[in-house]
Amino acid sequence: MTALLRYQTALLVRSQRWLPPFLLYAVFLGIGLQGGQPLLDSLGYAAAFLLPVAAWLVRNCVANEPPAARAVVAAAAGPARAHLASVLVALSSASALGTITTVIVALISDPVSSDHQKRVPVPEAVGAGLLAVLTCALLGVAVGALTAWPVLRSTGRAVPALLLAALLALVVSGSPAHAAASGLVGGSHTATVHTPVLPLAAAALLSAAAIAAACALTSRRSP
Amino acid sequence: MLRNVHLELAPGSLTRIDGPNGSGKSTLLRLLAGIDAPTEGTVTGRPRTAYVPERFPAALPFTALGYLTHLGTVHGLPRASAERAADAWLDRFGAAAYARTPMTRLSKGSSQKVAVAQALFAEPELLVLDEAWTGLDTQARAELERAVAERTAAGSAVVFVDHDPRRLAGVADTVYTVRDGGLHRRTGEEPTVAPDGPRMIIEVHGATAALPAEVLRRAVVAEETAERTHRLTVRASHSDLLLRALLTARPPWHVAGVRPDESRDAIPDESRDTSSVSRDVSRDEGHG
């Protein structure tokens, strides 16, 4: 598995297909965030927009090889394991991106409530921000895994499905990503930090189920 | 679509799959390689497998050596030995000059060499070749035939599809034809193309009278020309293996001469011993 992860990481880095999602995220953050804004608002915003970026990364990672190269790796390592490796690389790169962003946001934001009256404890806020970022990355990976090969093969269906599913995962109440991000933003009014432990657990379960379903399908779909 | 397929591949066996275009040969090979799963039925056994696809696109962001090193580690080799083996196999197929060339700049034939090297250098237990010879130059084709002979000698099962009926003619233990959505074992009445590939004559003498069993198995004809002196006729792709068996035997045999066989039409083929191929079942494919 280590060899597969290393191979998939090298593919992603060298193909430079990580760049468009990373740039999109930078644009999102550039528009939405400014120095001196309340910390919890910014953390919630950064976490929420990681979700579509993580889904896009999955889409790029699972399509990084031409079908023949994928078949060669599938014969050597098993098709499900090969697919799992590409999805895990997307998850870890999304998580790394979210972690770096959380640290930057913590450095440039003001640790105050949204009315700038109360102080917000920085370590707790950063901890909650990290969990929220991970929640959104996991849910984004679930969305990406279910809207890319081998589940949806035609781009015409897969891309609208990805956008719609990412939007729903962010706005539908009851979604772990919605709970984590709105928990941070809502707590900003009263300077209370809501640590999204339950949403993280729910997102991890959903993500594991989605990845398992996608991996189980790999040997049942032609390229 | 294929139905009612029952196929067992024994270790050390060489199996050829024939059939018209679009009949499902590639599908069958993908099932055997474990890339696809059958809709009905089962594929049992999971040997270490390597697969060479029909066309290997070069659109990968690696050099040939970099890609092979990654694939070697995926096949389970330690990184350092993967790199050494990758270098050696590229050299063997005459592609050592392209080791540091980006894959996107390789010609079709050169990227096929990378695909072939990828499958061979991890010494798989099951080797699946889907027209792996297509696009290779003459030397590389002969080298691949030799490599296939080495793999079967080492106990791997090899299964291949090729449009050239002379490919490994007379060497395959079993030939199957994919026809009308089913798999048919080719029997004697449908003669396989006469084993008309190039042959070598090797003359040896030794301390004892009896040749090693492996030598007798590989030789097409073995005749004792004088006391403790034998003349062996062998397919060119197997000559290296036969020489190795002779030289590593105890006591070793003295090789007096090796020359190409010019009069091969007159040679009968009865002496080829195929009794050694029915060994344990490594995998079988259930009824579809």
mmCIF file of N, CA and C in Angstrom, chain B residues 140-193:
data_model
loop_
_atom_site.group_PDB
_atom_site.id
_atom_site.type_symbol
_atom_site.label_atom_id
_atom_site.label_comp_id
_atom_site.label_asym_id
_atom_site.label_seq_id
_atom_site.Cartn_x
_atom_site.Cartn_y
_atom_site.Cartn_z
ATOM 1 N N ALA B 140 13.589 -7.213 -29.814
ATOM 2 C CA ALA B 140 12.781 -7.196 -28.586
ATOM 3 C C ALA B 140 11.741 -8.310 -28.612
ATOM 4 N N ARG B 141 11.212 -8.616 -29.812
ATOM 5 C CA ARG B 141 10.251 -9.730 -29.911
ATOM 6 C C ARG B 141 10.901 -11.036 -29.503
ATOM 7 N N ALA B 142 12.114 -11.283 -30.053
ATOM 8 C CA ALA B 142 12.823 -12.514 -29.716
ATOM 9 C C ALA B 142 13.146 -12.543 -28.227
ATOM 10 N N GLU B 143 13.519 -11.381 -27.687
ATOM 11 C CA GLU B 143 13.863 -11.293 -26.270
ATOM 12 C C GLU B 143 12.638 -11.612 -25.404
ATOM 13 N N LEU B 144 11.484 -11.128 -25.857
ATOM 14 C CA LEU B 144 10.259 -11.402 -25.090
ATOM 15 C C LEU B 144 9.925 -12.892 -25.132
ATOM 16 N N GLU B 145 10.147 -13.529 -26.300
ATOM 17 C CA GLU B 145 9.914 -14.983 -26.360
ATOM 18 C C GLU B 145 10.832 -15.711 -25.385
ATOM 19 N N ARG B 146 12.092 -15.262 -25.338
ATOM 20 C CA ARG B 146 13.038 -15.890 -24.402
ATOM 21 C C ARG B 146 12.591 -15.666 -22.959
ATOM 22 N N ALA B 147 12.147 -14.434 -22.685
ATOM 23 C CA ALA B 147 11.729 -14.112 -21.313
ATOM 24 C C ALA B 147 10.521 -14.945 -20.905
ATOM 25 N N VAL B 148 9.599 -15.181 -21.860
ATOM 26 C CA VAL B 148 8.429 -16.014 -21.566
ATOM 27 C C VAL B 148 8.878 -17.439 -21.242
ATOM 28 N N ALA B 149 9.839 -17.949 -22.027
ATOM 29 C CA ALA B 149 10.360 -19.297 -21.758
ATOM 30 C C ALA B 149 10.994 -19.352 -20.371
ATOM 31 N N GLU B 150 11.702 -18.297 -19.997
ATOM 32 C CA GLU B 150 12.316 -18.262 -18.662
ATOM 33 C C GLU B 150 11.259 -18.276 -17.560
ATOM 34 N N ARG B 151 10.191 -17.493 -17.780
ATOM 35 C CA ARG B 151 9.146 -17.427 -16.743
ATOM 36 C C ARG B 151 8.502 -18.799 -16.544
ATOM 37 N N THR B 152 8.170 -19.494 -17.658
ATOM 38 C CA THR B 152 7.547 -20.801 -17.498
ATOM 39 C C THR B 152 8.533 -21.776 -16.860
ATOM 40 N N ALA B 153 9.821 -21.651 -17.229
ATOM 41 C CA ALA B 153 10.821 -22.543 -16.618
ATOM 42 C C ALA B 153 10.923 -22.297 -15.124
ATOM 43 N N ALA B 154 10.680 -21.043 -14.702
ATOM 44 C CA ALA B 154 10.749 -20.715 -13.287
ATOM 45 C C ALA B 154 9.452 -21.066 -12.561
ATOM 46 N N GLY B 155 8.475 -21.628 -13.283
ATOM 47 C CA GLY B 155 7.257 -22.084 -12.626
ATOM 48 C C GLY B 155 6.089 -21.117 -12.689
ATOM 49 N N SER B 156 6.209 -20.028 -13.475
ATOM 50 C CA SER B 156 5.081 -19.105 -13.614
ATOM 51 C C SER B 156 4.131 -19.628 -14.682
ATOM 52 N N ALA B 157 2.858 -19.318 -14.512
ATOM 53 C CA ALA B 157 1.899 -19.580 -15.581
ATOM 54 C C ALA B 157 1.906 -18.371 -16.515
ATOM 55 N N VAL B 158 1.944 -18.616 -17.815
ATOM 56 C CA VAL B 158 1.910 -17.519 -18.785
ATOM 57 C C VAL B 158 0.732 -17.753 -19.708
ATOM 58 N N VAL B 159 -0.080 -16.722 -19.925
ATOM 59 C CA VAL B 159 -1.191 -16.826 -20.868
ATOM 60 C C VAL B 159 -1.077 -15.642 -21.819
ATOM 61 N N PHE B 160 -1.232 -15.912 -23.133
ATOM 62 C CA PHE B 160 -1.029 -14.832 -24.086
ATOM 63 C C PHE B 160 -2.002 -14.888 -25.251
ATOM 64 N N VAL B 161 -2.193 -13.715 -25.837
ATOM 65 C CA VAL B 161 -2.951 -13.559 -27.078
ATOM 66 C C VAL B 161 -2.002 -12.921 -28.068
ATOM 67 N N ASP B 162 -1.950 -13.439 -29.294
ATOM 68 C CA ASP B 162 -1.166 -12.753 -30.315
ATOM 69 C C ASP B 162 -1.758 -13.081 -31.676
ATOM 70 N N HIS B 163 -1.735 -12.066 -32.560
ATOM 71 C CA HIS B 163 -2.343 -12.293 -33.869
ATOM 72 C C HIS B 163 -1.444 -13.085 -34.792
ATOM 73 N N ASP B 164 -0.152 -13.155 -34.484
ATOM 74 C CA ASP B 164 0.766 -13.902 -35.326
ATOM 75 C C ASP B 164 0.716 -15.382 -34.922
ATOM 76 N N PRO B 165 0.214 -16.271 -35.819
ATOM 77 C CA PRO B 165 0.091 -17.682 -35.427
ATOM 78 C C PRO B 165 1.434 -18.350 -35.176
ATOM 79 N N ARG B 166 2.534 -17.725 -35.653
ATOM 80 C CA ARG B 166 3.846 -18.352 -35.447
ATOM 81 C C ARG B 166 4.425 -18.002 -34.078
ATOM 82 N N ARG B 167 3.745 -17.067 -33.353
ATOM 83 C CA ARG B 167 4.271 -16.645 -32.054
ATOM 84 C C ARG B 167 4.315 -17.827 -31.090
ATOM 85 N N LEU B 168 5.499 -18.199 -30.647
ATOM 86 C CA LEU B 168 5.698 -19.297 -29.707
ATOM 87 C C LEU B 168 5.010 -20.575 -30.182
ATOM 88 N N ALA B 169 4.960 -20.735 -31.535
ATOM 89 C CA ALA B 169 4.263 -21.896 -32.103
ATOM 90 C C ALA B 169 4.931 -23.178 -31.628
ATOM 91 N N GLY B 170 4.119 -24.134 -31.252
ATOM 92 C CA GLY B 170 4.651 -25.418 -30.818
ATOM 93 C C GLY B 170 5.160 -25.421 -29.393
ATOM 94 N N VAL B 171 5.193 -24.264 -28.747
ATOM 95 C CA VAL B 171 5.691 -24.203 -27.369
ATOM 96 C C VAL B 171 4.531 -24.174 -26.386
ATOM 97 N N ALA B 172 3.410 -23.584 -26.816
ATOM 98 C CA ALA B 172 2.265 -23.475 -25.915
ATOM 99 C C ALA B 172 1.781 -24.858 -25.509
ATOM 100 N N ASP B 173 1.515 -25.043 -24.218
ATOM 101 C CA ASP B 173 1.027 -26.322 -23.737
ATOM 102 C C ASP B 173 -0.423 -26.530 -24.143
ATOM 103 N N THR B 174 -1.186 -25.452 -24.111
ATOM 104 C CA THR B 174 -2.610 -25.529 -24.428
ATOM 105 C C THR B 174 -2.973 -24.337 -25.289
ATOM 106 N N VAL B 175 -3.855 -24.564 -26.248
ATOM 107 C CA VAL B 175 -4.363 -23.467 -27.070
ATOM 108 C C VAL B 175 -5.880 -23.476 -26.944
ATOM 109 N N TYR B 176 -6.447 -22.330 -26.630
ATOM 110 C CA TYR B 176 -7.896 -22.204 -26.540
ATOM 111 C C TYR B 176 -8.351 -21.226 -27.616
ATOM 112 N N THR B 177 -9.552 -21.440 -28.114
ATOM 113 C CA THR B 177 -10.131 -20.507 -29.075
ATOM 114 C C THR B 177 -11.396 -19.909 -28.461
ATOM 115 N N VAL B 178 -11.489 -18.587 -28.505
ATOM 116 C CA VAL B 178 -12.705 -17.918 -28.056
ATOM 117 C C VAL B 178 -13.603 -17.786 -29.273
ATOM 118 N N ARG B 179 -14.765 -18.388 -29.215
ATOM 119 C CA ARG B 179 -15.650 -18.390 -30.372
ATOM 120 C C ARG B 179 -17.094 -18.453 -29.880
ATOM 121 N N ASP B 180 -17.987 -17.690 -30.496
ATOM 122 C CA ASP B 180 -19.418 -17.712 -30.169
ATOM 123 C C ASP B 180 -19.661 -17.547 -28.667
ATOM 124 N N GLY B 181 -18.902 -16.670 -28.034
ATOM 125 C CA GLY B 181 -19.120 -16.395 -26.627
ATOM 126 C C GLY B 181 -18.695 -17.506 -25.693
ATOM 127 N N GLY B 182 -17.919 -18.464 -26.192
ATOM 128 C CA GLY B 182 -17.446 -19.544 -25.322
ATOM 129 C C GLY B 182 -15.974 -19.815 -25.556
ATOM 130 N N LEU B 183 -15.417 -20.644 -24.696
ATOM 131 C CA LEU B 183 -13.991 -20.955 -24.782
ATOM 132 C C LEU B 183 -13.855 -22.428 -25.168
ATOM 133 N N HIS B 184 -13.124 -22.679 -26.261
ATOM 134 C CA HIS B 184 -12.992 -24.054 -26.748
ATOM 135 C C HIS B 184 -11.534 -24.454 -26.739
ATOM 136 N N ARG B 185 -11.244 -25.592 -26.147
ATOM 137 C CA ARG B 185 -9.875 -26.075 -26.143
ATOM 138 C C ARG B 185 -9.569 -26.643 -27.519
ATOM 139 N N ARG B 186 -8.447 -26.217 -28.082
ATOM 140 C CA ARG B 186 -8.120 -26.708 -29.415
ATOM 141 C C ARG B 186 -7.495 -28.083 -29.297
ATOM 142 N N THR B 187 -8.035 -29.017 -30.078
ATOM 143 C CA THR B 187 -7.535 -30.382 -29.990
ATOM 144 C C THR B 187 -6.709 -30.708 -31.218
ATOM 145 N N GLY B 188 -6.235 -31.948 -31.278
ATOM 146 C CA GLY B 188 -5.244 -32.359 -32.274
ATOM 147 C C GLY B 188 -5.678 -32.217 -33.716
ATOM 148 N N GLU B 189 -6.980 -32.411 -33.987
ATOM 149 C CA GLU B 189 -7.364 -32.494 -35.402
ATOM 150 C C GLU B 189 -7.207 -31.137 -36.094
ATOM 151 N N GLU B 190 -7.125 -30.106 -35.292
ATOM 152 C CA GLU B 190 -6.945 -28.777 -35.859
ATOM 153 C C GLU B 190 -5.469 -28.437 -35.676
ATOM 154 N N PRO B 191 -4.631 -28.781 -36.634
ATOM 155 C CA PRO B 191 -3.199 -28.710 -36.349
ATOM 156 C C PRO B 191 -2.746 -27.278 -36.078
ATOM 157 N N THR B 192 -2.045 -27.125 -34.988
ATOM 158 C CA THR B 192 -1.420 -25.842 -34.756
ATOM 159 C C THR B 192 -0.344 -25.681 -35.822
ATOM 160 N N VAL B 193 0.006 -24.497 -36.093
ATOM 161 C CA VAL B 193 1.017 -24.251 -37.110
ATOM 162 C C VAL B 193 2.282 -25.018 -36.722
#
